[in-house]
XYZ file of C-alpha atoms in Angstrom:
166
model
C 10.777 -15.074 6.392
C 7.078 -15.172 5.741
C 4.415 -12.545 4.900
C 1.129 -12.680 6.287
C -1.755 -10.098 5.023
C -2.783 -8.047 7.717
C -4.967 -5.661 5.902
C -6.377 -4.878 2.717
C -7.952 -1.716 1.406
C -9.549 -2.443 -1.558
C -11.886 0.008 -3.370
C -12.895 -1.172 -7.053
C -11.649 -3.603 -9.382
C -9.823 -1.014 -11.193
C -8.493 1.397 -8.747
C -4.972 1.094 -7.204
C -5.244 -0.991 -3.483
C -2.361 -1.137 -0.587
C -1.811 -4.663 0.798
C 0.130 -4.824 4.238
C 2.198 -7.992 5.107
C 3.844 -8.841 8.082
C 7.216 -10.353 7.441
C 8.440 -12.724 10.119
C 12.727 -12.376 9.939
C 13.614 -14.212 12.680
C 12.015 -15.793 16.110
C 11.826 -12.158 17.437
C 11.220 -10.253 14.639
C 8.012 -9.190 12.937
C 7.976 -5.957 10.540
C 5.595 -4.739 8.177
C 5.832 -4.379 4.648
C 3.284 -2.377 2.209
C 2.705 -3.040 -1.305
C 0.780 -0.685 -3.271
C -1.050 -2.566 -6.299
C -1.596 -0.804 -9.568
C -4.010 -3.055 -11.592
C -3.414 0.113 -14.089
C -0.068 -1.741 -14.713
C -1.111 -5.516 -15.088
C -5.128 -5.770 -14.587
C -4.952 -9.388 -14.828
C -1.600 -9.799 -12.663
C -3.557 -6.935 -10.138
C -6.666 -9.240 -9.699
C -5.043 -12.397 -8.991
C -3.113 -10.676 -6.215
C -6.182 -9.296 -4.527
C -7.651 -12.743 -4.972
C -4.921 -14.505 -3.368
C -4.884 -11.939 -0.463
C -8.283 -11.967 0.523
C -8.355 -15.706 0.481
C -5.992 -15.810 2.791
C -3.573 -17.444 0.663
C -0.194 -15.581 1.655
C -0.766 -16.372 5.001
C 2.190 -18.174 6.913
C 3.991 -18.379 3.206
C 7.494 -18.209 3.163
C 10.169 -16.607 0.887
C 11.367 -20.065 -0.479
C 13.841 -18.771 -3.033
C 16.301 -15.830 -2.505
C 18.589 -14.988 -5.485
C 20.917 -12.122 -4.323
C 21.245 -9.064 -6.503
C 18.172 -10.415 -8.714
C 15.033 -11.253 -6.621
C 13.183 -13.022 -3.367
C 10.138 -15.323 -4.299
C 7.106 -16.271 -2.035
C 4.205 -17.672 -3.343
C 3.971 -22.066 -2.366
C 1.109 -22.402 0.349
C 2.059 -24.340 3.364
C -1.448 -25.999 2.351
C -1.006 -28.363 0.025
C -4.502 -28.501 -1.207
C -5.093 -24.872 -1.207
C -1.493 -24.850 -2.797
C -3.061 -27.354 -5.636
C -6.311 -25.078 -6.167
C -3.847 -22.273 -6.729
C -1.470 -23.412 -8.784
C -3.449 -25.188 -11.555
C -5.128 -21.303 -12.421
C -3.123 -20.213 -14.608
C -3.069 -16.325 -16.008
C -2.624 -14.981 -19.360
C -0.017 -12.531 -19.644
C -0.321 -8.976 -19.298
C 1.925 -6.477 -21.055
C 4.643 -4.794 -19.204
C 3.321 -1.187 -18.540
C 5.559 -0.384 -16.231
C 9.862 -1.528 -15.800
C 10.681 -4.629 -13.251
C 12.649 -1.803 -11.326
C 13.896 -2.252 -7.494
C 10.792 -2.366 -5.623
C 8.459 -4.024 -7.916
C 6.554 -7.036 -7.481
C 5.705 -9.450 -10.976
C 4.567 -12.685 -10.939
C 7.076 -15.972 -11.535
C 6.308 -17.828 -14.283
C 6.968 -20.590 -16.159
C 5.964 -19.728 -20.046
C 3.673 -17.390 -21.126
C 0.384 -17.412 -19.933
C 1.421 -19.560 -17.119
C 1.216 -17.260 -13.875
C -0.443 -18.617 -10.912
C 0.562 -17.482 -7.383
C 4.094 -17.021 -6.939
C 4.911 -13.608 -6.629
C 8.913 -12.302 -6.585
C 10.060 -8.702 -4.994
C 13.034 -7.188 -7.865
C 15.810 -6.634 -5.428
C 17.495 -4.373 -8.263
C 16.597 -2.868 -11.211
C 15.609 -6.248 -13.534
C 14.337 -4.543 -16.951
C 15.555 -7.376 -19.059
C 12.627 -8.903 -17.875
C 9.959 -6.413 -18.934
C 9.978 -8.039 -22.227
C 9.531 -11.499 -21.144
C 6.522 -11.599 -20.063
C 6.895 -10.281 -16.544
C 4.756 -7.252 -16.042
C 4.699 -5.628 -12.738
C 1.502 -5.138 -10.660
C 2.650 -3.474 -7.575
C 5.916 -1.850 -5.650
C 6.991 -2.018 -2.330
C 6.061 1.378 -0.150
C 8.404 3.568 1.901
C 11.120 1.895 3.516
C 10.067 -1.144 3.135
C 12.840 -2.091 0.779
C 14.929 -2.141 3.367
C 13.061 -5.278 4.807
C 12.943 -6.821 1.773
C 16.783 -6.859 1.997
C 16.767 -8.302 5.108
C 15.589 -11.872 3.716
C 17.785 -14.487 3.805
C 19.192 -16.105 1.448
C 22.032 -17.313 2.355
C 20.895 -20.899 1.347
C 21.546 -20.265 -2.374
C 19.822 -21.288 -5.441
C 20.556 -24.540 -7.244
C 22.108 -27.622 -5.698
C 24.709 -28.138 -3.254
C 28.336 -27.409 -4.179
C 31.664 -29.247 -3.768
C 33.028 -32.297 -4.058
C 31.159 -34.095 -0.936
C 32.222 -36.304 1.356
C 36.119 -37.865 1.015
């Protein structure tokens, strides 16, 4: 499944914005998903998002990595140079304002002060994380949970198991 922005409605810098994607689940189905962004929550984490959305960057993206009962990640460009222009611009940190609950959206990381564009949806309530460096910038609107869900993951994270072939 992959989002694609298909509106924006932006205001100021500081004031909360609504981002709608359109989640591709399958060959036949397309649903929309709304994310309202609170830059109140992570400023810096806020920005980046709106700067990756209007750029078109989330466009044709796919959920690459689905880890049941924790989170689904999106977030590497199907561009490979616009993926390389992304991923070198690193963020610092903001502070957690608000809990990684069910819902949320924080950005992956991979030390402090290291977020670029990869973006992960908390599929349950993940507060552990809020002191790790993972600060929420936006949740998921309605029912749109209930798409989020829907991703597959049924792939798995980490290698293959099993003892191979005999």
């Amino acid at each position: 499944a992959g989002p694609a922005p298909a509106s924006s409605s932006p205001a100021s810098p500081v004031a909360m914005f609504k981002v709608e994607f359109v989640l591709q689940l399958d060959e036949a189905t397309q649903v929309p998903l709304t994310l309202e962004c609170h830059p109140e929550w992570a400023p810096k984490g806020a920005a980046r998002f709106r700067e990756l959305v209007e750029s078109g960057y989330y466009n044709g993206c796919r959920f690459h990595r689905v880890v049941p009962n924790f989170m689904a990640q999106v977030g590497i460009c199907g561009d490979p140079v616009l993926y390389s222009q992304w991923a070198s611009k690193r963020i610092d940190d903001d502070a957690a304002k608000t809990s990684n609950a069910r819902g949320t959206v924080t950005f992956a990381t991979s030390g402090p002060n290291a977020r670029t564009c990869q973006v992960f949806f908390n599929l349950v309530d993940n507060s552990f994380l809020d002191d790790q460096g993972f600060s929420p910038f936006a949740r998921v609107l309605a029912d749109g949970m209930e798409v989020v869900d829907k991703i597959y993951g049924g792939d798995g994270e980490g290698g293959p198991q099993g003892r191979g072939p005999g």
